[in-house]
Coordinates of C-alpha atoms in Angstrom, one line a residue:
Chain A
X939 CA 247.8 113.6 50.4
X940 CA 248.3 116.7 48.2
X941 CA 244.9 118.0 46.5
X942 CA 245.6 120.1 44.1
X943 CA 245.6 119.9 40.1
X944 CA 248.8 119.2 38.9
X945 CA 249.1 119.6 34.9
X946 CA 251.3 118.8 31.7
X947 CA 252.6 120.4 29.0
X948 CA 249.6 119.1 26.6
X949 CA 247.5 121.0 29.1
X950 CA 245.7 118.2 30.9
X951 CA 245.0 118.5 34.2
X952 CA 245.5 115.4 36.4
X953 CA 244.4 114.7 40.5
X954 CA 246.0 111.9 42.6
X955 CA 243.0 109.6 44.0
X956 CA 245.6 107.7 46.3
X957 CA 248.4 107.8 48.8
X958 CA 250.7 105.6 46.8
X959 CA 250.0 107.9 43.4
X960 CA 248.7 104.4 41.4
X961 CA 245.4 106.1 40.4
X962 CA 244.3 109.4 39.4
X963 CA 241.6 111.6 37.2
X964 CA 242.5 113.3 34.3
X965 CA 240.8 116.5 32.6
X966 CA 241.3 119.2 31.0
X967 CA 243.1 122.5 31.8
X968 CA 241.1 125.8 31.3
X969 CA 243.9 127.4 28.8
X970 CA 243.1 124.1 27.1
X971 CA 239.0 124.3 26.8
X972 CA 238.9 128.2 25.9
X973 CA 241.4 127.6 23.0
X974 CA 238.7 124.8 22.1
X975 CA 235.5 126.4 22.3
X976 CA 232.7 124.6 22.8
X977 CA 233.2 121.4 23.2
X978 CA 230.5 119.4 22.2
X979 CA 232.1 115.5 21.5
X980 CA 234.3 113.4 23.9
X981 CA 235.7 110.0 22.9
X982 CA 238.2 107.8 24.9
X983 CA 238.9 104.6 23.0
X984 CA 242.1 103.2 24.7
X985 CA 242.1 101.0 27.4
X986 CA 245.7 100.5 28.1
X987 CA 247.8 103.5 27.6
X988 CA 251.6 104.7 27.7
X989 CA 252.6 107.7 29.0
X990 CA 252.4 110.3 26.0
X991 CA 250.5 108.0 24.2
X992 CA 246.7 109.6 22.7
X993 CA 244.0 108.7 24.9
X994 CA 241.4 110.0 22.8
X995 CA 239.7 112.8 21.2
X996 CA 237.8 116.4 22.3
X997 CA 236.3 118.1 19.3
X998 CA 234.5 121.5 19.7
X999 CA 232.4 123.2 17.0
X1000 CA 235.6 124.4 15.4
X1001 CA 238.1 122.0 15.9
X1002 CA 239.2 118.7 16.9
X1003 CA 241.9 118.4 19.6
X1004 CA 244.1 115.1 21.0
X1005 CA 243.9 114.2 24.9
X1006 CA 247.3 112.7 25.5
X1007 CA 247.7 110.3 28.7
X1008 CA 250.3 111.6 31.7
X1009 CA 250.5 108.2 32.6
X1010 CA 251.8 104.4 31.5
X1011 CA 248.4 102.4 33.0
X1012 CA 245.1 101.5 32.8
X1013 CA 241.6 103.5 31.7
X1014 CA 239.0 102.0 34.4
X1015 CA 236.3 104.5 33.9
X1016 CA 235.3 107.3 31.6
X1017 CA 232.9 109.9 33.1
X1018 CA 229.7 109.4 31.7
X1019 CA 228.1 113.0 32.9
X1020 CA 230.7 114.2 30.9
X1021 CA 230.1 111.8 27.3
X1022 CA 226.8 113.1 27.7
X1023 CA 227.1 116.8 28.5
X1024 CA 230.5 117.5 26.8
X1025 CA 229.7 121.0 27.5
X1026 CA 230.2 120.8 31.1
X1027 CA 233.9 120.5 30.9
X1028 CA 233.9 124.7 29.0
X1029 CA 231.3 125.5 32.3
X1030 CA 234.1 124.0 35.1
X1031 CA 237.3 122.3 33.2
X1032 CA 238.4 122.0 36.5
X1033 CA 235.7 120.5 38.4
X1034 CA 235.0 117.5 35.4
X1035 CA 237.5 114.3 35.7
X1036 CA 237.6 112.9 31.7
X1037 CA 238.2 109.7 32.5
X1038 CA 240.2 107.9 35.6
X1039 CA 243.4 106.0 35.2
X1040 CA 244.9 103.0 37.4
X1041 CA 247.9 100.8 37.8
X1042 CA 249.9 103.6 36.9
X1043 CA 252.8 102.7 36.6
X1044 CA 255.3 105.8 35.2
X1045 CA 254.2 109.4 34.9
X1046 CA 255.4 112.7 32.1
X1047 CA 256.5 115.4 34.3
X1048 CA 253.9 117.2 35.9
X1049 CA 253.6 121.0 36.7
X1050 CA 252.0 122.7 39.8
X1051 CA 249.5 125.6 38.3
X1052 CA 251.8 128.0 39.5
X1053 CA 254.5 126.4 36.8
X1054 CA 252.1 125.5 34.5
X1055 CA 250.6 129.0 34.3
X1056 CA 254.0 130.4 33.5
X1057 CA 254.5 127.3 30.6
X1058 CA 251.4 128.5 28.9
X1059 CA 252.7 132.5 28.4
X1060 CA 255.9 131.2 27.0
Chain B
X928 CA 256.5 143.3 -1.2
X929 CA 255.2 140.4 0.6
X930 CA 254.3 142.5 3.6
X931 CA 250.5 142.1 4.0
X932 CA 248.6 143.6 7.1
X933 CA 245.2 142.5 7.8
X934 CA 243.0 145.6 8.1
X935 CA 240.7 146.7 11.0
X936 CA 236.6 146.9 10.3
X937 CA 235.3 150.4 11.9
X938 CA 234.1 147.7 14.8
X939 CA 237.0 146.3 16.0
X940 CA 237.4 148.1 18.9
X941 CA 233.7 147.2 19.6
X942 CA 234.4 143.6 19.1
X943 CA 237.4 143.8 21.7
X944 CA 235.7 145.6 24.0
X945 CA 232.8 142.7 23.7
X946 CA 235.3 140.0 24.6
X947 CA 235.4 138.6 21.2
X948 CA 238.3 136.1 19.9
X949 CA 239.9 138.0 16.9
X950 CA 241.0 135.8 13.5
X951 CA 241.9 137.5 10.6
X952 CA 239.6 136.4 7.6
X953 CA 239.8 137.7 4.1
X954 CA 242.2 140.2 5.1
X955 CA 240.6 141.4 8.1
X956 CA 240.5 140.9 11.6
X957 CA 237.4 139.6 12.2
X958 CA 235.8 138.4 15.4
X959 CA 235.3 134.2 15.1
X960 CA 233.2 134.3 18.3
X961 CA 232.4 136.8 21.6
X962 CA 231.6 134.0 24.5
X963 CA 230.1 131.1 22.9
X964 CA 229.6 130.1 19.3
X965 CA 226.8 127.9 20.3
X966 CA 225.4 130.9 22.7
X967 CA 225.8 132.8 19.3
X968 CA 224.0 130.5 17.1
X969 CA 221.1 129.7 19.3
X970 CA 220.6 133.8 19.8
X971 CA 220.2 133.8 15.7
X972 CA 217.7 130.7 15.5
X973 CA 216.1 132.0 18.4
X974 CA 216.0 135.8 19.0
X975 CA 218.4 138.1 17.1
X976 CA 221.9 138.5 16.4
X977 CA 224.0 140.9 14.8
X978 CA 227.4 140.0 12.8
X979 CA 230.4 142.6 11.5
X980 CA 230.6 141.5 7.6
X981 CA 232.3 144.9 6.3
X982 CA 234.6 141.9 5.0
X983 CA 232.0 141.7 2.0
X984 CA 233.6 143.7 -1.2
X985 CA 231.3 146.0 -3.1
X986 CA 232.1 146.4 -7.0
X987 CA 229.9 149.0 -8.7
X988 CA 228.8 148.7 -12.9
X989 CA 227.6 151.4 -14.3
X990 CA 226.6 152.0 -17.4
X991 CA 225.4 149.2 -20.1
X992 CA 225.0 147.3 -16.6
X993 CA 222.5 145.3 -16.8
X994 CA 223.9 143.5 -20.8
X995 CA 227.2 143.4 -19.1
X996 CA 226.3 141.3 -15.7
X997 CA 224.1 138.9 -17.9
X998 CA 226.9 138.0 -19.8
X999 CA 229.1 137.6 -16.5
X1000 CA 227.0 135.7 -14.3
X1001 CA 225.2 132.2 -15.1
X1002 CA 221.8 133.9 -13.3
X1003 CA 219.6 135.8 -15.5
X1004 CA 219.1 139.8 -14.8
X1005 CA 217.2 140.7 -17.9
X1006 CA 214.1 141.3 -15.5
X1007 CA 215.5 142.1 -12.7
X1008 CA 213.2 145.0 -11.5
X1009 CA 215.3 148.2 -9.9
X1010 CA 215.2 147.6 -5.8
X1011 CA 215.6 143.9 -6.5
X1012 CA 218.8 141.6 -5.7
X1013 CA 219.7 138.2 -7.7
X1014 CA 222.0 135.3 -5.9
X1015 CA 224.2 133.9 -9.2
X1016 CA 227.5 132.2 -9.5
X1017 CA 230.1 134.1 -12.1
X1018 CA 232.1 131.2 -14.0
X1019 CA 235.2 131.0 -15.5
X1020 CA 235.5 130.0 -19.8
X1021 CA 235.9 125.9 -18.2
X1022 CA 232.9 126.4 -16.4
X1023 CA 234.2 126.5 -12.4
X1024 CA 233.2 129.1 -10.1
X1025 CA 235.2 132.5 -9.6
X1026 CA 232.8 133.5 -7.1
X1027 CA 229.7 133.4 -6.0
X1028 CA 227.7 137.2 -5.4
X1029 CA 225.0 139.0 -5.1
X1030 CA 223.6 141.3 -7.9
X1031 CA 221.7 144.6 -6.3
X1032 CA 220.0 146.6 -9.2
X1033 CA 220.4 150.0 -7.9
X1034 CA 219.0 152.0 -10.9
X1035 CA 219.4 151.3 -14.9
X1036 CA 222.2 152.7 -15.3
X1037 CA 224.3 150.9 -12.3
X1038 CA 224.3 147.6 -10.7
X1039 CA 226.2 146.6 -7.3
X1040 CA 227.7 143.4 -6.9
X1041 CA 228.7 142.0 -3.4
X1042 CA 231.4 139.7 -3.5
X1043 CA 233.1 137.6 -1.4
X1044 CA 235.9 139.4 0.6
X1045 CA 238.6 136.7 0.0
X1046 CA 238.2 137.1 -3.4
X1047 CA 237.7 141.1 -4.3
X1048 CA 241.0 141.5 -6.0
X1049 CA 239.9 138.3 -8.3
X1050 CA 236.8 139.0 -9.1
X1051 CA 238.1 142.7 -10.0
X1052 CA 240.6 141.2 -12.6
X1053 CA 237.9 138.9 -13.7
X1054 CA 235.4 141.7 -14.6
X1055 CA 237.9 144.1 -15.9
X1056 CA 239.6 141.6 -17.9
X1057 CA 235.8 139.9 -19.5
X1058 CA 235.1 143.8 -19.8
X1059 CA 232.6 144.0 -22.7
X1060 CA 230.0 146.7 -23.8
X1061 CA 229.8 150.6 -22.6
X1062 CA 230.4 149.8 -18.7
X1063 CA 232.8 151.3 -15.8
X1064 CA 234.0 148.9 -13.2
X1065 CA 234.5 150.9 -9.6
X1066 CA 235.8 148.6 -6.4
X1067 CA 233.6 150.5 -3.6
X1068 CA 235.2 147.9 -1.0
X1069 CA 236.9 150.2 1.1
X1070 CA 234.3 152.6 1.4
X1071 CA 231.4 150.4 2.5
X1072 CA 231.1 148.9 5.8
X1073 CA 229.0 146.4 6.3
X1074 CA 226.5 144.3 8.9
X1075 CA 223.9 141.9 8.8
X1076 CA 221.3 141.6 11.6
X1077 CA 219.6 138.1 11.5
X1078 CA 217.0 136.3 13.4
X1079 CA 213.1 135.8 14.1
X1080 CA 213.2 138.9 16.3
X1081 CA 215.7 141.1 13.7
X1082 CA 212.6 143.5 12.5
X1083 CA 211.2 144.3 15.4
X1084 CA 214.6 145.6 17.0
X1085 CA 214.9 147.8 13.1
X1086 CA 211.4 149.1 14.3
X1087 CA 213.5 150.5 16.8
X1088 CA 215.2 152.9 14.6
X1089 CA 213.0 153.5 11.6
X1090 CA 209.8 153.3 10.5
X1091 CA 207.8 150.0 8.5
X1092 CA 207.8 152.0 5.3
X1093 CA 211.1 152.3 5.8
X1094 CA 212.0 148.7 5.6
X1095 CA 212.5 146.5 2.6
X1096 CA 209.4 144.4 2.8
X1097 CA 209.9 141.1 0.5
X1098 CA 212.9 138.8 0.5
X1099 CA 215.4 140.2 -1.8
X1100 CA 215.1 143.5 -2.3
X1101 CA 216.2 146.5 -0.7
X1102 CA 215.6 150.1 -0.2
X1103 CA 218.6 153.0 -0.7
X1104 CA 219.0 156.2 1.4
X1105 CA 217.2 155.1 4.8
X1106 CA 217.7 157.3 7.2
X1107 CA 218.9 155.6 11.1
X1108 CA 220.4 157.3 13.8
X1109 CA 220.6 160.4 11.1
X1110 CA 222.6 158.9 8.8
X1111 CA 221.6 157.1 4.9
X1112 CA 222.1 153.7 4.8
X1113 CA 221.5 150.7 1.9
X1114 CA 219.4 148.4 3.7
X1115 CA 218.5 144.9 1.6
X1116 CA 216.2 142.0 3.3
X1117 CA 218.4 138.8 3.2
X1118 CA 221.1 136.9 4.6
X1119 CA 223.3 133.4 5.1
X1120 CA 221.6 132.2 8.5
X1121 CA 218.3 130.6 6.9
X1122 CA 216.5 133.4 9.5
X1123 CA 214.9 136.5 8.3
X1124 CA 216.8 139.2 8.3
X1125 CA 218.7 142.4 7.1
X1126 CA 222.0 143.4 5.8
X1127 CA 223.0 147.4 6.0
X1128 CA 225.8 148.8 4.3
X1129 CA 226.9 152.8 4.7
X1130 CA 230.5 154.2 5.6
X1131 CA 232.5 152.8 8.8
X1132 CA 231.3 155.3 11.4
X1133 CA 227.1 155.0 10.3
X1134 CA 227.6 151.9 10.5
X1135 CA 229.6 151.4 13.6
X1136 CA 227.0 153.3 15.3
X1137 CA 224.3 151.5 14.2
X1138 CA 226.0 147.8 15.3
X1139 CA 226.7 150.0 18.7
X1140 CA 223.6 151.2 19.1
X1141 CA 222.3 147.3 18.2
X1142 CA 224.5 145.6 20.7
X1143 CA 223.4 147.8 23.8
X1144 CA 219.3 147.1 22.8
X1145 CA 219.8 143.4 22.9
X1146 CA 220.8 142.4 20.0
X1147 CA 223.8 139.4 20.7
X1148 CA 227.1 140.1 18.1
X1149 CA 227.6 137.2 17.0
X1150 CA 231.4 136.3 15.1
X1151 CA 232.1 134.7 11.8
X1152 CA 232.1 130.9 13.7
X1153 CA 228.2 130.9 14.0
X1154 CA 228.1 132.7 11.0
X1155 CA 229.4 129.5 9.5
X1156 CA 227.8 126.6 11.4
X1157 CA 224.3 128.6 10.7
X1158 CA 224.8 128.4 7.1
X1159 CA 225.9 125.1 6.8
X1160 CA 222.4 124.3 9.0
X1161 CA 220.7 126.3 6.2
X1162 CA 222.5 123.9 3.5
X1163 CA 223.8 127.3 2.1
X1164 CA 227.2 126.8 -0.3
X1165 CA 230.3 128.8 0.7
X1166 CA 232.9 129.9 -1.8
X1167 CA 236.2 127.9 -1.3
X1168 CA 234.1 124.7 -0.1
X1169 CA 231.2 123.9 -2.1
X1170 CA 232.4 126.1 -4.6
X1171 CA 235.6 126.2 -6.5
X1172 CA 237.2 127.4 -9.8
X1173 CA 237.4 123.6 -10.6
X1174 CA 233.6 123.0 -9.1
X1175 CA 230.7 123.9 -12.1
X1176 CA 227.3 125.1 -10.8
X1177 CA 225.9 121.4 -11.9
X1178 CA 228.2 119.6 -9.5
X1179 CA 227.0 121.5 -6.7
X1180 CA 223.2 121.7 -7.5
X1181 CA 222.9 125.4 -8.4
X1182 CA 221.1 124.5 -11.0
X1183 CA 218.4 127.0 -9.9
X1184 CA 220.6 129.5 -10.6
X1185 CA 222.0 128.8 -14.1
X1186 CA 220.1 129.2 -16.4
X1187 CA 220.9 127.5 -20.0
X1188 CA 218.4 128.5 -21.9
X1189 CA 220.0 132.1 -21.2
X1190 CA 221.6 133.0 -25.0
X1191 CA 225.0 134.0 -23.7
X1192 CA 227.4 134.1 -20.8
X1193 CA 230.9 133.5 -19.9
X1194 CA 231.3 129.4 -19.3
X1195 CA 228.0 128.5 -20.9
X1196 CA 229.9 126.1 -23.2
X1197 CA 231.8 124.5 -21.2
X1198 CA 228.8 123.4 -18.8
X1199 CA 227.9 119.8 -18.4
X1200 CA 227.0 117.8 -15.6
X1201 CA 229.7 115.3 -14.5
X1202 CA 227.3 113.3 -12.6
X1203 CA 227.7 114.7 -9.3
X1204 CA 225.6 116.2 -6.7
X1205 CA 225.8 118.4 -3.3
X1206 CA 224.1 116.2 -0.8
X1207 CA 223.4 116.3 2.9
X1208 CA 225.3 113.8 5.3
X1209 CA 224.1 113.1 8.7
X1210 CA 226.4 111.4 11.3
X1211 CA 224.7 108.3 12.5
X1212 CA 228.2 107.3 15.1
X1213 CA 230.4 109.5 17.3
X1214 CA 232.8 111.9 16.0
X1215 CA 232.3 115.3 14.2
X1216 CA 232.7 115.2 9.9
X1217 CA 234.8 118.0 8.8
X1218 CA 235.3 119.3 5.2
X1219 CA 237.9 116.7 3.0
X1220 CA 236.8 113.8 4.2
X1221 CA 236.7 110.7 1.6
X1222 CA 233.2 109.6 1.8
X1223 CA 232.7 105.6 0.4
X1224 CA 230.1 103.1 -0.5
X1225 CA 231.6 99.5 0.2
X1226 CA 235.4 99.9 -1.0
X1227 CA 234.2 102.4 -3.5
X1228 CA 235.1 106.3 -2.9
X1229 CA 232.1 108.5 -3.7
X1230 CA 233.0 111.8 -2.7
X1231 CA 234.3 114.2 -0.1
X1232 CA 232.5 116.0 2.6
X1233 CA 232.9 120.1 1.5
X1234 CA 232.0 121.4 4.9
X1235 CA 231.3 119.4 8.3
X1236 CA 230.7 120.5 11.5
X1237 CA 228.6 120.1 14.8
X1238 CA 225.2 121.8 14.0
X1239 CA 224.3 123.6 17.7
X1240 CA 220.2 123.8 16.7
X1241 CA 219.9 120.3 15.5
X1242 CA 222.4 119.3 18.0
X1243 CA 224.3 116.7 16.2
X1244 CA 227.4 116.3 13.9
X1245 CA 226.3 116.7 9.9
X1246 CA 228.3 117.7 6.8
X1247 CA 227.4 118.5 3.3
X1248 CA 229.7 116.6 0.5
X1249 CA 229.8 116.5 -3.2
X1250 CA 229.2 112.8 -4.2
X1251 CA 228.5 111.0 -7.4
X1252 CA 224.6 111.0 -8.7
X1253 CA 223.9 107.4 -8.6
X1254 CA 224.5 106.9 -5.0
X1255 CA 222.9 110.1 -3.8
X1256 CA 219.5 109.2 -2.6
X1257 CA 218.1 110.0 1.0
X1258 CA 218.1 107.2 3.2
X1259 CA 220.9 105.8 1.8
X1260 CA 224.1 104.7 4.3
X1261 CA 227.5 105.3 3.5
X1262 CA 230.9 105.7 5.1
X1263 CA 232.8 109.0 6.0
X1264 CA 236.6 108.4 7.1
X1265 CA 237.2 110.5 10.1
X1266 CA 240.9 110.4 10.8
X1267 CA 241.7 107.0 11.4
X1268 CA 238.6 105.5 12.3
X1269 CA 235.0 105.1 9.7
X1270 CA 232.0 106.8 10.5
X1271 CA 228.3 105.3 8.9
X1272 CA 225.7 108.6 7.4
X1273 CA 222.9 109.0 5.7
X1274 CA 222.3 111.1 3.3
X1275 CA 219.5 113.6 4.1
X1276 CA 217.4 116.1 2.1
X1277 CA 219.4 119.7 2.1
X1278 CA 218.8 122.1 3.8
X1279 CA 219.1 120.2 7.1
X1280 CA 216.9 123.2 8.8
X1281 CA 214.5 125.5 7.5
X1282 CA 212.7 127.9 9.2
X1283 CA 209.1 127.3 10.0
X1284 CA 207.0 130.5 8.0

């Protein structure tokens, strides 16, 4: 099972929690969270989502972004250290899942962080 | 034409070598924050910070000064005792706001104003064009540099570099020719945080010195975004959001600082209160309120939020708006439309912090 962050365009992050790539957590990428600021709200309001579709919202002192979904599934869980500590996600954007989603069903392209390092300087 | 370069302040190496972000801001590149705006505004509420505002334009009267401001700003200067500033608005002949400033009596025969820096060039034309009485207009902008160091522990890091008498001692006055770090600075006891504090102005490398010398005693630099999150905390107006050519000093309770009985000054005639008041809005649900957002009561718009933002002190989302009189009382619940979704606030007493004395 690979391991490592894989990430979109939109500069989510996302990690595989299975074998068979039906579930997975999504976050968001560091490029993403130092363009934010400090992020100090987090609000995921959908339950069943389409790939490209908005998720929810991150809002930092200065400004108010979109999280976009990777995948066509289901939101099972929100992480609740980070609804209450928003700013843990500008401490370790890497190390703090948004929210997992399952029953995933199709998938936007994803980059390694190799690629996606490369996307973000274009 | 149309080619317009933002300028450098004598700090902006300083500020890139501190890591800051870099906007550009009243046509200057400005840092918005070094590390963390919240960082940043906690350092002013707490200790002391120091912020780049050489932004800030500087327009000189001399002469018949003191008849000539009185009839341009709604404030009243005809006591206004030399060494002493005066906050006013400056109206337009419909009785909006072309700016707001600061009036700095330097001697009788010349008074400094401190505008905004998004608005020098207007506020020029203005005076030059409402020119009345024996006066000369001088734009001292590019000459002055300019920072403000603000927070409970800002004095005792001045102590550093002058002496007590040196320092202005009450709120709103100042003291010329203070000699820091050998060079003569304007030093004036105010700011836009709701701390105490101090603002120096000199030339570009005094004061670049100064903010250098500053930085590596302790004090944090803090950019223009905690700049504005601490004001709105202070329930302090900015020009371009609480204030407007359309917006009258009685819409966005200034009252304090127009004074009617005054005999003369430009939009005096065209003041009247449309019923409207600058009010406090605390978010009671999720979401942050930003400025231009419709505010209702039931189906009925009331107003629009004029700044909004997560305050990092009180550690919640708040806004202040300009709504109409009859529903503006404390305590009372309304809606804010946040995007797509509805938001319930209360409306709480401004300013939303004030320092304990």
């Amino acid at each position: 099972m690979e391991n490592e962050l894989l990430f979109t365009k939109t500069h989510e992050w996302i990690k595989w929690l299975n074998e068979e790539k039906t579930e997975a957590y999504i976050g968001l990428s560091k490029y993403a969270t130092e363009n934010l600021g400090d992020i100090v709200y987090v609000n995921i309001d959908k339950e069943n989502v389409e790939k490209g579709e908005q998720l929810g919202d991150i809002e930092s002192v200065k400004a108010v972004s979109d999280l976009f979904s990777p995948f066509t599934g289901l939101v099972s869980q929100v992480n609740e250290k980070v609804l209450n500590n928003p700013g843990l996600i500008n401490v370790q954007p890497e190390d703090f899942w948004i929210c997992k989603i399952v029953d995933i069903k199709d998938s936007e392209e994803l980059f390694t962080k190799e690629e996606y390092d490369k996307l973000e300087k274009e | 034409m149309g080619l317009c370069m933002s300028k450098n302040t004598p700090m902006y190496e300083d500020h890139i070598r501190l890591g800051a972000k870099i906007v550009e801001f009243a046509g200057y590149k400005l840092p918005i924050q070094y590390s963390s705006l919240i960082k940043e505004h906690l350092a002013v509420r707490n200790d002391v910070g120091v912020f780049d505002i050489s932004h800030m334009g500087e327009i000189l009267i001399e002469g018949e000064c003191r008849k000539f401001v009185n009839y341009l700003i709604c404030n009243d200067v005809t006591n206004l005792k030399i060494g002493k500033m005066k906050y006013s608005p400056m109206l337009n002949e419909e009785g909006g706001i072309v700016d707001d400033l600061l009036v700095y009596a330097l001697n009788e025969k010349q008074f400094l104003l401190i505008v905004n820096g998004a608005n020098i060039a207007k506020d020029l034309q203005w005076i030059i064009d409402h020119k009345k009485y024996r006066v000369h207009i001088s734009d001292l902008s590019d000459s002055y540099a300019q920072i403000a160091i603000q927070g409970p522990h800002s004095k005792q890091h001045l102590l550093e570099l002058l002496k007590e008498e040196d320092l202005p001692s009450k709120y709103y006055s100042f003291k010329e020719n203070v000699e820091i770090l050998n060079h003569k600075l304007l030093i004036s006891k105010n700011g836009y945080t709701g701390e105490d504090g101090y603002e120096l102005f000199g030339d570009g490398d005094s004061i670049k010195e100064v903010f250098n010398y500053l930085v590596d005693h302790g004090v944090s630099p803090c950019g223009l975004g905690c700049r504005d999150t601490l004001r709105i905390e202070a329930g302090m107006p900015l020009y371009g959001h609480e204030m407007s050519d359309e917006i009258s000093p009685l819409d966005t309770s200034l009252e304090m600082f127009t004074k009617l009985d005054k005999l003369k000054f430009i939009g005096k005639d065209a003041l009247k209160n449309k019923n409207k008041v600058r009010v406090g809005l605390k978010n009671l649900d999720g979401g942050i309120i930003r400025e231009d957002m419709p505010i209702y009561d039931g189906f009925e718009k009331v107003g629009c939020t004029t700044s909004g933002t997560f305050l990092p002190y009180l550690n919640g989302s708040y806004a202040m708006a300009i709504i109409r009189r009859k529903v503006a009382l404390p305590g009372t619940q309304l809606r804010v439309k946040i995007r797509d979704k509805c938001t319930t606030v209360e409306i709480v007493e401004l300013p939303f912090y004030k320092r304990e004395k």
